[in-house]
């Protein structure tokens, strides 16, 4: 199992490197594919992945990503309101085919998966985004690794015993501090390329600390959904890891935090 998980992790990192380094349309298209798979996994829990409601969600994701690359909807609020109307139209016209929880999942799934993941692309397109975008993964996968190591070594106090018994408060603190340290080292390594002063390296570290906290919320939120519906994994696409949502649950939450904090704090 460990070997399978390790090999899958290497392939995953390699794919992320190719997509993010290439950037632009390649990254946008790659994130769209990942988003659709993630939405499919989420919708499958609600037994609506192949229904009209599910298809409406996939199409909304396509419209959103197309608008990111080739803007034609001036206000994203219009997108949200328009999609809500479409979802409710499907609900009432096909009543009683869908339950209310399926309708809300259909609407929320687009924002939970597609829109939040798109922040990776939006971060990549920022000034110095080629470097800042990696903070998303330092905060999610990096903090997760640090939290695991610290938790195994000194974890004593359970953070969420009913939801995730293996996670500890000590591990959570280690994950946050680990993400900040990794980001600090990352900033020092690429200080010249990013034209950073020490002040901004500390700002990046603080951003990563906030991102690490939110990444844990994303991880636990995905776990809570699975526990509510008695599901072990969202999928089997990534051997040893599960599905897209099993591997990207923390990234989904970290991406918008890094994107908007970087826009606000790095000027």
PDB file of C-alpha atoms in Angstrom:
ATOM      1  CA  UNK A   1       0.000   0.000   0.000  1.00  0.00           C
ATOM      2  CA  UNK A   2       2.793   2.426   0.923  1.00  0.00           C
ATOM      3  CA  UNK A   3       4.586   1.775  -2.377  1.00  0.00           C
ATOM      4  CA  UNK A   4       1.387   2.337  -4.360  1.00  0.00           C
ATOM      5  CA  UNK A   5       0.645   5.523  -2.442  1.00  0.00           C
ATOM      6  CA  UNK A   6       4.202   6.776  -2.956  1.00  0.00           C
ATOM      7  CA  UNK A   7       4.197   6.097  -6.708  1.00  0.00           C
ATOM      8  CA  UNK A   8       0.790   7.740  -7.106  1.00  0.00           C
ATOM      9  CA  UNK A   9       2.031  10.733  -5.135  1.00  0.00           C
ATOM     10  CA  UNK A  10       5.075  11.090  -7.403  1.00  0.00           C
ATOM     11  CA  UNK A  11       2.889  10.959 -10.522  1.00  0.00           C
ATOM     12  CA  UNK A  12       0.515  13.491  -8.976  1.00  0.00           C
ATOM     13  CA  UNK A  13       3.336  15.910  -8.153  1.00  0.00           C
ATOM     14  CA  UNK A  14       4.797  15.489 -11.650  1.00  0.00           C
ATOM     15  CA  UNK A  15       1.415  16.269 -13.222  1.00  0.00           C
ATOM     16  CA  UNK A  16       1.031  19.335 -10.993  1.00  0.00           C
ATOM     17  CA  UNK A  17       4.500  20.531 -12.017  1.00  0.00           C
ATOM     18  CA  UNK A  18       3.698  20.229 -15.720  1.00  0.00           C
ATOM     19  CA  UNK A  19       0.337  21.987 -15.447  1.00  0.00           C
ATOM     20  CA  UNK A  20       1.448  24.833 -13.193  1.00  0.00           C
ATOM     21  CA  UNK A  21       4.782  25.516 -14.874  1.00  0.00           C
ATOM     22  CA  UNK A  22       3.079  25.554 -18.290  1.00  0.00           C
ATOM     23  CA  UNK A  23       0.240  27.700 -16.950  1.00  0.00           C
ATOM     24  CA  UNK A  24      -2.245  29.625 -19.067  1.00  0.00           C
ATOM     25  CA  UNK A  25      -4.716  27.571 -21.137  1.00  0.00           C
ATOM     26  CA  UNK A  26      -3.067  24.242 -20.305  1.00  0.00           C
ATOM     27  CA  UNK A  27      -3.494  24.840 -16.570  1.00  0.00           C
ATOM     28  CA  UNK A  28      -7.030  26.135 -17.063  1.00  0.00           C
ATOM     29  CA  UNK A  29      -8.019  23.053 -19.073  1.00  0.00           C
ATOM     30  CA  UNK A  30      -6.326  20.717 -16.603  1.00  0.00           C
ATOM     31  CA  UNK A  31      -8.129  22.283 -13.647  1.00  0.00           C
ATOM     32  CA  UNK A  32     -11.433  22.039 -15.493  1.00  0.00           C
ATOM     33  CA  UNK A  33     -10.950  18.291 -16.030  1.00  0.00           C
ATOM     34  CA  UNK A  34      -9.982  17.844 -12.366  1.00  0.00           C
ATOM     35  CA  UNK A  35     -13.018  19.896 -11.319  1.00  0.00           C
ATOM     36  CA  UNK A  36     -15.464  17.843 -13.390  1.00  0.00           C
ATOM     37  CA  UNK A  37     -14.090  14.607 -11.934  1.00  0.00           C
ATOM     38  CA  UNK A  38     -14.325  16.066  -8.436  1.00  0.00           C
ATOM     39  CA  UNK A  39     -17.899  17.208  -9.033  1.00  0.00           C
ATOM     40  CA  UNK A  40     -18.764  13.765 -10.381  1.00  0.00           C
ATOM     41  CA  UNK A  41     -17.379  12.171  -7.193  1.00  0.00           C
ATOM     42  CA  UNK A  42     -19.365  14.566  -5.007  1.00  0.00           C
ATOM     43  CA  UNK A  43     -22.566  14.149  -7.004  1.00  0.00           C
ATOM     44  CA  UNK A  44     -22.206  10.357  -6.859  1.00  0.00           C
ATOM     45  CA  UNK A  45     -22.592  10.514  -3.078  1.00  0.00           C
ATOM     46  CA  UNK A  46     -25.974  12.164  -3.620  1.00  0.00           C
ATOM     47  CA  UNK A  47     -26.894   9.696  -6.427  1.00  0.00           C
ATOM     48  CA  UNK A  48     -27.194  12.414  -9.047  1.00  0.00           C
ATOM     49  CA  UNK A  49     -23.939  12.140 -10.996  1.00  0.00           C
ATOM     50  CA  UNK A  50     -25.652  11.060 -14.249  1.00  0.00           C
ATOM     51  CA  UNK A  51     -28.864  13.016 -13.923  1.00  0.00           C
ATOM     52  CA  UNK A  52     -30.029  16.250 -15.527  1.00  0.00           C
ATOM     53  CA  UNK A  53     -29.185  18.063 -12.314  1.00  0.00           C
ATOM     54  CA  UNK A  54     -25.635  16.708 -12.407  1.00  0.00           C
ATOM     55  CA  UNK A  55     -25.237  17.606 -16.072  1.00  0.00           C
ATOM     56  CA  UNK A  56     -26.385  21.162 -15.275  1.00  0.00           C
ATOM     57  CA  UNK A  57     -23.559  21.316 -12.720  1.00  0.00           C
ATOM     58  CA  UNK A  58     -20.921  20.102 -15.185  1.00  0.00           C
ATOM     59  CA  UNK A  59     -22.111  22.624 -17.785  1.00  0.00           C
ATOM     60  CA  UNK A  60     -22.018  25.426 -15.218  1.00  0.00           C
ATOM     61  CA  UNK A  61     -18.432  24.455 -14.410  1.00  0.00           C
ATOM     62  CA  UNK A  62     -17.597  24.572 -18.122  1.00  0.00           C
ATOM     63  CA  UNK A  63     -19.150  28.028 -18.487  1.00  0.00           C
ATOM     64  CA  UNK A  64     -17.254  29.296 -15.445  1.00  0.00           C
ATOM     65  CA  UNK A  65     -13.881  28.072 -16.705  1.00  0.00           C
ATOM     66  CA  UNK A  66     -14.548  29.289 -20.223  1.00  0.00           C
ATOM     67  CA  UNK A  67     -15.345  32.706 -18.787  1.00  0.00           C
ATOM     68  CA  UNK A  68     -12.058  32.718 -16.874  1.00  0.00           C
ATOM     69  CA  UNK A  69     -10.065  32.147 -20.029  1.00  0.00           C
ATOM     70  CA  UNK A  70     -12.236  34.147 -22.418  1.00  0.00           C
ATOM     71  CA  UNK A  71     -14.373  36.568 -20.376  1.00  0.00           C
ATOM     72  CA  UNK A  72     -17.906  37.105 -21.606  1.00  0.00           C
ATOM     73  CA  UNK A  73     -19.840  37.322 -18.303  1.00  0.00           C
ATOM     74  CA  UNK A  74     -18.994  40.730 -16.798  1.00  0.00           C
ATOM     75  CA  UNK A  75     -20.062  39.936 -13.224  1.00  0.00           C
ATOM     76  CA  UNK A  76     -19.591  36.571 -11.491  1.00  0.00           C
ATOM     77  CA  UNK A  77     -22.649  37.319  -9.378  1.00  0.00           C
ATOM     78  CA  UNK A  78     -24.669  36.988 -12.572  1.00  0.00           C
ATOM     79  CA  UNK A  79     -23.194  33.520 -13.049  1.00  0.00           C
ATOM     80  CA  UNK A  80     -24.186  32.441  -9.529  1.00  0.00           C
ATOM     81  CA  UNK A  81     -27.716  33.820  -9.814  1.00  0.00           C
ATOM     82  CA  UNK A  82     -28.192  32.368 -13.298  1.00  0.00           C
ATOM     83  CA  UNK A  83     -27.039  28.921 -12.215  1.00  0.00           C
ATOM     84  CA  UNK A  84     -29.294  29.028  -9.147  1.00  0.00           C
ATOM     85  CA  UNK A  85     -32.278  29.761 -11.377  1.00  0.00           C
ATOM     86  CA  UNK A  86     -31.322  26.857 -13.677  1.00  0.00           C
ATOM     87  CA  UNK A  87     -30.987  24.458 -10.743  1.00  0.00           C
ATOM     88  CA  UNK A  88     -34.325  25.497  -9.290  1.00  0.00           C
ATOM     89  CA  UNK A  89     -35.951  25.209 -12.721  1.00  0.00           C
ATOM     90  CA  UNK A  90     -34.737  21.610 -12.995  1.00  0.00           C
ATOM     91  CA  UNK A  91     -35.986  20.982  -9.444  1.00  0.00           C
ATOM     92  CA  UNK A  92     -39.538  22.217 -10.042  1.00  0.00           C
ATOM     93  CA  UNK A  93     -39.943  20.954 -13.609  1.00  0.00           C
ATOM     94  CA  UNK A  94     -38.795  17.445 -12.693  1.00  0.00           C
ATOM     95  CA  UNK A  95     -40.494  17.365  -9.268  1.00  0.00           C
ATOM     96  CA  UNK A  96     -40.534  15.040  -7.336  1.00  0.00           C
ATOM     97  CA  UNK A  97     -37.530  13.380  -9.028  1.00  0.00           C
ATOM     98  CA  UNK A  98     -34.980  15.240  -6.897  1.00  0.00           C
ATOM     99  CA  UNK A  99     -34.747  15.720  -3.148  1.00  0.00           C
ATOM    100  CA  UNK A 100     -33.851  19.094  -1.662  1.00  0.00           C
ATOM    101  CA  UNK A 101     -30.415  17.883  -0.516  1.00  0.00           C
ATOM    102  CA  UNK A 102     -29.593  16.861  -4.100  1.00  0.00           C
ATOM    103  CA  UNK A 103     -30.580  20.293  -5.385  1.00  0.00           C
ATOM    104  CA  UNK A 104     -28.412  22.076  -2.824  1.00  0.00           C
ATOM    105  CA  UNK A 105     -25.547  19.671  -3.519  1.00  0.00           C
ATOM    106  CA  UNK A 106     -25.900  20.333  -7.245  1.00  0.00           C
ATOM    107  CA  UNK A 107     -25.624  24.072  -6.714  1.00  0.00           C
ATOM    108  CA  UNK A 108     -22.971  24.026  -3.998  1.00  0.00           C
ATOM    109  CA  UNK A 109     -20.818  21.448  -5.792  1.00  0.00           C
ATOM    110  CA  UNK A 110     -19.912  23.869  -8.572  1.00  0.00           C
ATOM    111  CA  UNK A 111     -18.569  26.424  -6.097  1.00  0.00           C
ATOM    112  CA  UNK A 112     -17.101  23.914  -3.655  1.00  0.00           C
ATOM    113  CA  UNK A 113     -15.081  22.161  -6.347  1.00  0.00           C
ATOM    114  CA  UNK A 114     -14.865  24.077  -9.645  1.00  0.00           C
ATOM    115  CA  UNK A 115     -14.830  27.690  -8.489  1.00  0.00           C
ATOM    116  CA  UNK A 116     -12.526  27.164  -5.511  1.00  0.00           C
ATOM    117  CA  UNK A 117     -10.062  25.061  -7.517  1.00  0.00           C
ATOM    118  CA  UNK A 118     -10.010  27.749 -10.211  1.00  0.00           C
ATOM    119  CA  UNK A 119      -8.188  29.968  -7.713  1.00  0.00           C
ATOM    120  CA  UNK A 120      -5.061  27.955  -8.544  1.00  0.00           C
ATOM    121  CA  UNK A 121      -5.276  29.363 -12.078  1.00  0.00           C
ATOM    122  CA  UNK A 122      -6.094  32.851 -10.814  1.00  0.00           C
ATOM    123  CA  UNK A 123      -3.087  32.774  -8.489  1.00  0.00           C
ATOM    124  CA  UNK A 124      -0.843  31.517 -11.298  1.00  0.00           C
ATOM    125  CA  UNK A 125      -1.907  34.458 -13.470  1.00  0.00           C
ATOM    126  CA  UNK A 126      -0.924  37.057 -10.846  1.00  0.00           C
ATOM    127  CA  UNK A 127       2.307  39.032 -10.989  1.00  0.00           C
ATOM    128  CA  UNK A 128       4.914  36.607  -9.612  1.00  0.00           C
ATOM    129  CA  UNK A 129       2.135  34.020  -9.674  1.00  0.00           C
ATOM    130  CA  UNK A 130       4.539  31.422 -11.066  1.00  0.00           C
ATOM    131  CA  UNK A 131       6.122  31.425  -7.598  1.00  0.00           C
ATOM    132  CA  UNK A 132       3.214  32.376  -5.332  1.00  0.00           C
ATOM    133  CA  UNK A 133       1.002  29.546  -6.649  1.00  0.00           C
ATOM    134  CA  UNK A 134       3.211  26.949  -4.953  1.00  0.00           C
ATOM    135  CA  UNK A 135       2.170  28.341  -1.573  1.00  0.00           C
ATOM    136  CA  UNK A 136      -1.175  26.620  -2.150  1.00  0.00           C
ATOM    137  CA  UNK A 137       0.507  23.243  -2.115  1.00  0.00           C
ATOM    138  CA  UNK A 138       2.950  24.118   0.659  1.00  0.00           C
ATOM    139  CA  UNK A 139      -0.061  25.031   2.802  1.00  0.00           C
ATOM    140  CA  UNK A 140      -2.093  21.948   1.971  1.00  0.00           C
ATOM    141  CA  UNK A 141       0.152  18.984   1.180  1.00  0.00           C
ATOM    142  CA  UNK A 142       3.139  20.424   3.070  1.00  0.00           C
ATOM    143  CA  UNK A 143       1.209  21.178   6.251  1.00  0.00           C
ATOM    144  CA  UNK A 144      -0.539  17.799   6.022  1.00  0.00           C
ATOM    145  CA  UNK A 145       2.824  16.023   5.968  1.00  0.00           C
ATOM    146  CA  UNK A 146       4.173  18.108   8.859  1.00  0.00           C
ATOM    147  CA  UNK A 147       0.984  17.593  10.867  1.00  0.00           C
ATOM    148  CA  UNK A 148       1.201  13.831  10.349  1.00  0.00           C
ATOM    149  CA  UNK A 149       4.848  13.663  11.467  1.00  0.00           C
ATOM    150  CA  UNK A 150       4.316  15.830  14.553  1.00  0.00           C
ATOM    151  CA  UNK A 151       1.096  14.007  15.416  1.00  0.00           C
ATOM    152  CA  UNK A 152       2.796  10.620  15.259  1.00  0.00           C
ATOM    153  CA  UNK A 153       5.693  11.828  17.394  1.00  0.00           C
ATOM    154  CA  UNK A 154       4.012  13.852  20.136  1.00  0.00           C
ATOM    155  CA  UNK A 155       0.269  13.905  19.390  1.00  0.00           C
ATOM    156  CA  UNK A 156      -1.746  13.419  22.576  1.00  0.00           C
ATOM    157  CA  UNK A 157      -4.842  15.603  22.449  1.00  0.00           C
ATOM    158  CA  UNK A 158      -7.511  14.762  19.877  1.00  0.00           C
ATOM    159  CA  UNK A 159      -8.591  17.643  17.652  1.00  0.00           C
ATOM    160  CA  UNK A 160     -11.840  16.171  16.292  1.00  0.00           C
ATOM    161  CA  UNK A 161     -12.273  12.738  17.928  1.00  0.00           C
ATOM    162  CA  UNK A 162     -15.657  11.935  16.396  1.00  0.00           C
ATOM    163  CA  UNK A 163     -14.732  13.089  12.908  1.00  0.00           C
ATOM    164  CA  UNK A 164     -11.050  12.195  12.561  1.00  0.00           C
ATOM    165  CA  UNK A 165      -9.731  10.316  15.640  1.00  0.00           C
ATOM    166  CA  UNK A 166      -6.119  10.232  14.392  1.00  0.00           C
ATOM    167  CA  UNK A 167      -5.742  14.015  14.119  1.00  0.00           C
ATOM    168  CA  UNK A 168      -4.294  15.773  17.149  1.00  0.00           C
ATOM    169  CA  UNK A 169      -4.023  19.375  18.307  1.00  0.00           C
ATOM    170  CA  UNK A 170      -0.242  18.980  18.454  1.00  0.00           C
ATOM    171  CA  UNK A 171      -0.253  17.763  14.866  1.00  0.00           C
ATOM    172  CA  UNK A 172      -2.382  20.725  13.780  1.00  0.00           C
ATOM    173  CA  UNK A 173       0.029  23.183  15.399  1.00  0.00           C
ATOM    174  CA  UNK A 174       2.942  21.343  13.790  1.00  0.00           C
ATOM    175  CA  UNK A 175       1.215  21.539  10.428  1.00  0.00           C
ATOM    176  CA  UNK A 176       0.712  25.300  10.657  1.00  0.00           C
ATOM    177  CA  UNK A 177       4.253  25.975  11.850  1.00  0.00           C
ATOM    178  CA  UNK A 178       5.633  23.539   9.279  1.00  0.00           C
ATOM    179  CA  UNK A 179       3.824  25.332   6.445  1.00  0.00           C
ATOM    180  CA  UNK A 180       5.156  28.672   7.652  1.00  0.00           C
ATOM    181  CA  UNK A 181       8.711  27.332   7.884  1.00  0.00           C
ATOM    182  CA  UNK A 182       8.532  25.724   4.439  1.00  0.00           C
ATOM    183  CA  UNK A 183       7.250  28.989   2.986  1.00  0.00           C
ATOM    184  CA  UNK A 184       9.980  30.983   4.736  1.00  0.00           C
ATOM    185  CA  UNK A 185      12.649  28.698   3.236  1.00  0.00           C
ATOM    186  CA  UNK A 186      10.901  28.837  -0.134  1.00  0.00           C
ATOM    187  CA  UNK A 187      10.914  32.649   0.011  1.00  0.00           C
ATOM    188  CA  UNK A 188      14.615  32.722   0.811  1.00  0.00           C
ATOM    189  CA  UNK A 189      15.428  30.379  -2.086  1.00  0.00           C
ATOM    190  CA  UNK A 190      13.452  32.404  -4.631  1.00  0.00           C
ATOM    191  CA  UNK A 191      13.981  35.816  -3.049  1.00  0.00           C
ATOM    192  CA  UNK A 192      15.729  37.303  -6.072  1.00  0.00           C
ATOM    193  CA  UNK A 193      13.329  35.861  -8.643  1.00  0.00           C
ATOM    194  CA  UNK A 194      10.316  37.151  -6.723  1.00  0.00           C
ATOM    195  CA  UNK A 195      12.030  40.464  -5.817  1.00  0.00           C
ATOM    196  CA  UNK A 196      11.154  39.945  -2.153  1.00  0.00           C
ATOM    197  CA  UNK A 197      12.361  41.864   0.861  1.00  0.00           C
ATOM    198  CA  UNK A 198      12.516  40.039   4.193  1.00  0.00           C
ATOM    199  CA  UNK A 199       9.295  41.832   5.121  1.00  0.00           C
ATOM    200  CA  UNK A 200       7.428  40.129   2.300  1.00  0.00           C
ATOM    201  CA  UNK A 201       8.959  36.738   3.061  1.00  0.00           C
ATOM    202  CA  UNK A 202       7.472  37.031   6.551  1.00  0.00           C
ATOM    203  CA  UNK A 203       4.157  38.118   5.004  1.00  0.00           C
ATOM    204  CA  UNK A 204       4.185  35.047   2.758  1.00  0.00           C
ATOM    205  CA  UNK A 205       4.892  32.872   5.788  1.00  0.00           C
ATOM    206  CA  UNK A 206       1.935  34.404   7.617  1.00  0.00           C
ATOM    207  CA  UNK A 207      -0.270  33.819   4.578  1.00  0.00           C
ATOM    208  CA  UNK A 208       0.818  30.191   4.554  1.00  0.00           C
ATOM    209  CA  UNK A 209      -0.014  29.878   8.236  1.00  0.00           C
ATOM    210  CA  UNK A 210      -3.561  31.077   7.548  1.00  0.00           C
ATOM    211  CA  UNK A 211      -3.748  28.782   4.536  1.00  0.00           C
ATOM    212  CA  UNK A 212      -2.638  25.801   6.619  1.00  0.00           C
ATOM    213  CA  UNK A 213      -5.417  26.414   9.152  1.00  0.00           C
ATOM    214  CA  UNK A 214      -8.015  26.602   6.401  1.00  0.00           C
ATOM    215  CA  UNK A 215      -6.580  23.503   4.700  1.00  0.00           C
ATOM    216  CA  UNK A 216      -7.393  21.495   7.832  1.00  0.00           C
ATOM    217  CA  UNK A 217     -10.962  22.760   7.698  1.00  0.00           C
ATOM    218  CA  UNK A 218     -11.143  21.607   4.079  1.00  0.00           C
ATOM    219  CA  UNK A 219      -9.793  18.187   4.987  1.00  0.00           C
ATOM    220  CA  UNK A 220     -12.226  17.750   7.873  1.00  0.00           C
ATOM    221  CA  UNK A 221     -15.165  19.087   5.848  1.00  0.00           C
ATOM    222  CA  UNK A 222     -14.579  16.472   3.150  1.00  0.00           C
ATOM    223  CA  UNK A 223     -14.346  13.802   5.861  1.00  0.00           C
ATOM    224  CA  UNK A 224     -17.591  15.006   7.440  1.00  0.00           C
ATOM    225  CA  UNK A 225     -19.475  14.601   4.159  1.00  0.00           C
ATOM    226  CA  UNK A 226     -18.131  11.067   3.768  1.00  0.00           C
ATOM    227  CA  UNK A 227     -19.108  10.152   7.316  1.00  0.00           C
ATOM    228  CA  UNK A 228     -22.603  11.586   6.868  1.00  0.00           C
ATOM    229  CA  UNK A 229     -23.130   9.312   3.885  1.00  0.00           C
ATOM    230  CA  UNK A 230     -21.062   6.308   5.079  1.00  0.00           C
ATOM    231  CA  UNK A 231     -18.506   6.573   2.274  1.00  0.00           C
ATOM    232  CA  UNK A 232     -14.883   5.506   2.751  1.00  0.00           C
ATOM    233  CA  UNK A 233     -13.381   7.305  -0.277  1.00  0.00           C
ATOM    234  CA  UNK A 234     -14.766   9.630  -2.913  1.00  0.00           C
ATOM    235  CA  UNK A 235     -13.270   7.505  -5.683  1.00  0.00           C
ATOM    236  CA  UNK A 236     -10.481   5.185  -6.796  1.00  0.00           C
ATOM    237  CA  UNK A 237      -8.877   7.301  -9.518  1.00  0.00           C
ATOM    238  CA  UNK A 238      -5.612   7.806  -7.593  1.00  0.00           C
ATOM    239  CA  UNK A 239      -4.343   4.435  -6.268  1.00  0.00           C
ATOM    240  CA  UNK A 240      -3.542   4.587  -2.573  1.00  0.00           C
ATOM    241  CA  UNK A 241      -5.136   8.019  -2.202  1.00  0.00           C
ATOM    242  CA  UNK A 242      -8.744   7.586  -3.331  1.00  0.00           C
ATOM    243  CA  UNK A 243     -10.453  10.073  -5.594  1.00  0.00           C
ATOM    244  CA  UNK A 244      -9.794  13.647  -6.630  1.00  0.00           C
ATOM    245  CA  UNK A 245     -11.646  15.012  -3.608  1.00  0.00           C
ATOM    246  CA  UNK A 246      -9.703  12.738  -1.266  1.00  0.00           C
ATOM    247  CA  UNK A 247      -6.428  14.230  -2.489  1.00  0.00           C
ATOM    248  CA  UNK A 248      -7.529  17.814  -3.197  1.00  0.00           C
ATOM    249  CA  UNK A 249      -9.880  18.351  -0.228  1.00  0.00           C
ATOM    250  CA  UNK A 250      -7.438  20.677   1.526  1.00  0.00           C
ATOM    251  CA  UNK A 251      -6.229  22.323  -1.717  1.00  0.00           C
ATOM    252  CA  UNK A 252      -9.824  23.296  -2.511  1.00  0.00           C
ATOM    253  CA  UNK A 253      -9.978  25.458   0.621  1.00  0.00           C
ATOM    254  CA  UNK A 254      -6.394  26.684   0.550  1.00  0.00           C
ATOM    255  CA  UNK A 255      -6.416  27.963  -3.042  1.00  0.00           C
ATOM    256  CA  UNK A 256      -8.875  30.873  -2.547  1.00  0.00           C
ATOM    257  CA  UNK A 257      -7.252  31.893   0.748  1.00  0.00           C
ATOM    258  CA  UNK A 258      -3.789  32.124  -0.813  1.00  0.00           C
ATOM    259  CA  UNK A 259      -5.173  33.815  -3.924  1.00  0.00           C
ATOM    260  CA  UNK A 260      -7.039  36.596  -2.140  1.00  0.00           C
ATOM    261  CA  UNK A 261      -4.557  37.163   0.693  1.00  0.00           C
ATOM    262  CA  UNK A 262      -1.736  37.401  -1.860  1.00  0.00           C
ATOM    263  CA  UNK A 263      -3.728  39.945  -3.894  1.00  0.00           C
ATOM    264  CA  UNK A 264      -4.457  41.992  -0.778  1.00  0.00           C
ATOM    265  CA  UNK A 265      -1.104  41.815   1.028  1.00  0.00           C
ATOM    266  CA  UNK A 266       1.453  41.625  -1.785  1.00  0.00           C
ATOM    267  CA  UNK A 267       1.490  44.895  -3.696  1.00  0.00           C
TER     268      UNK A 267
END
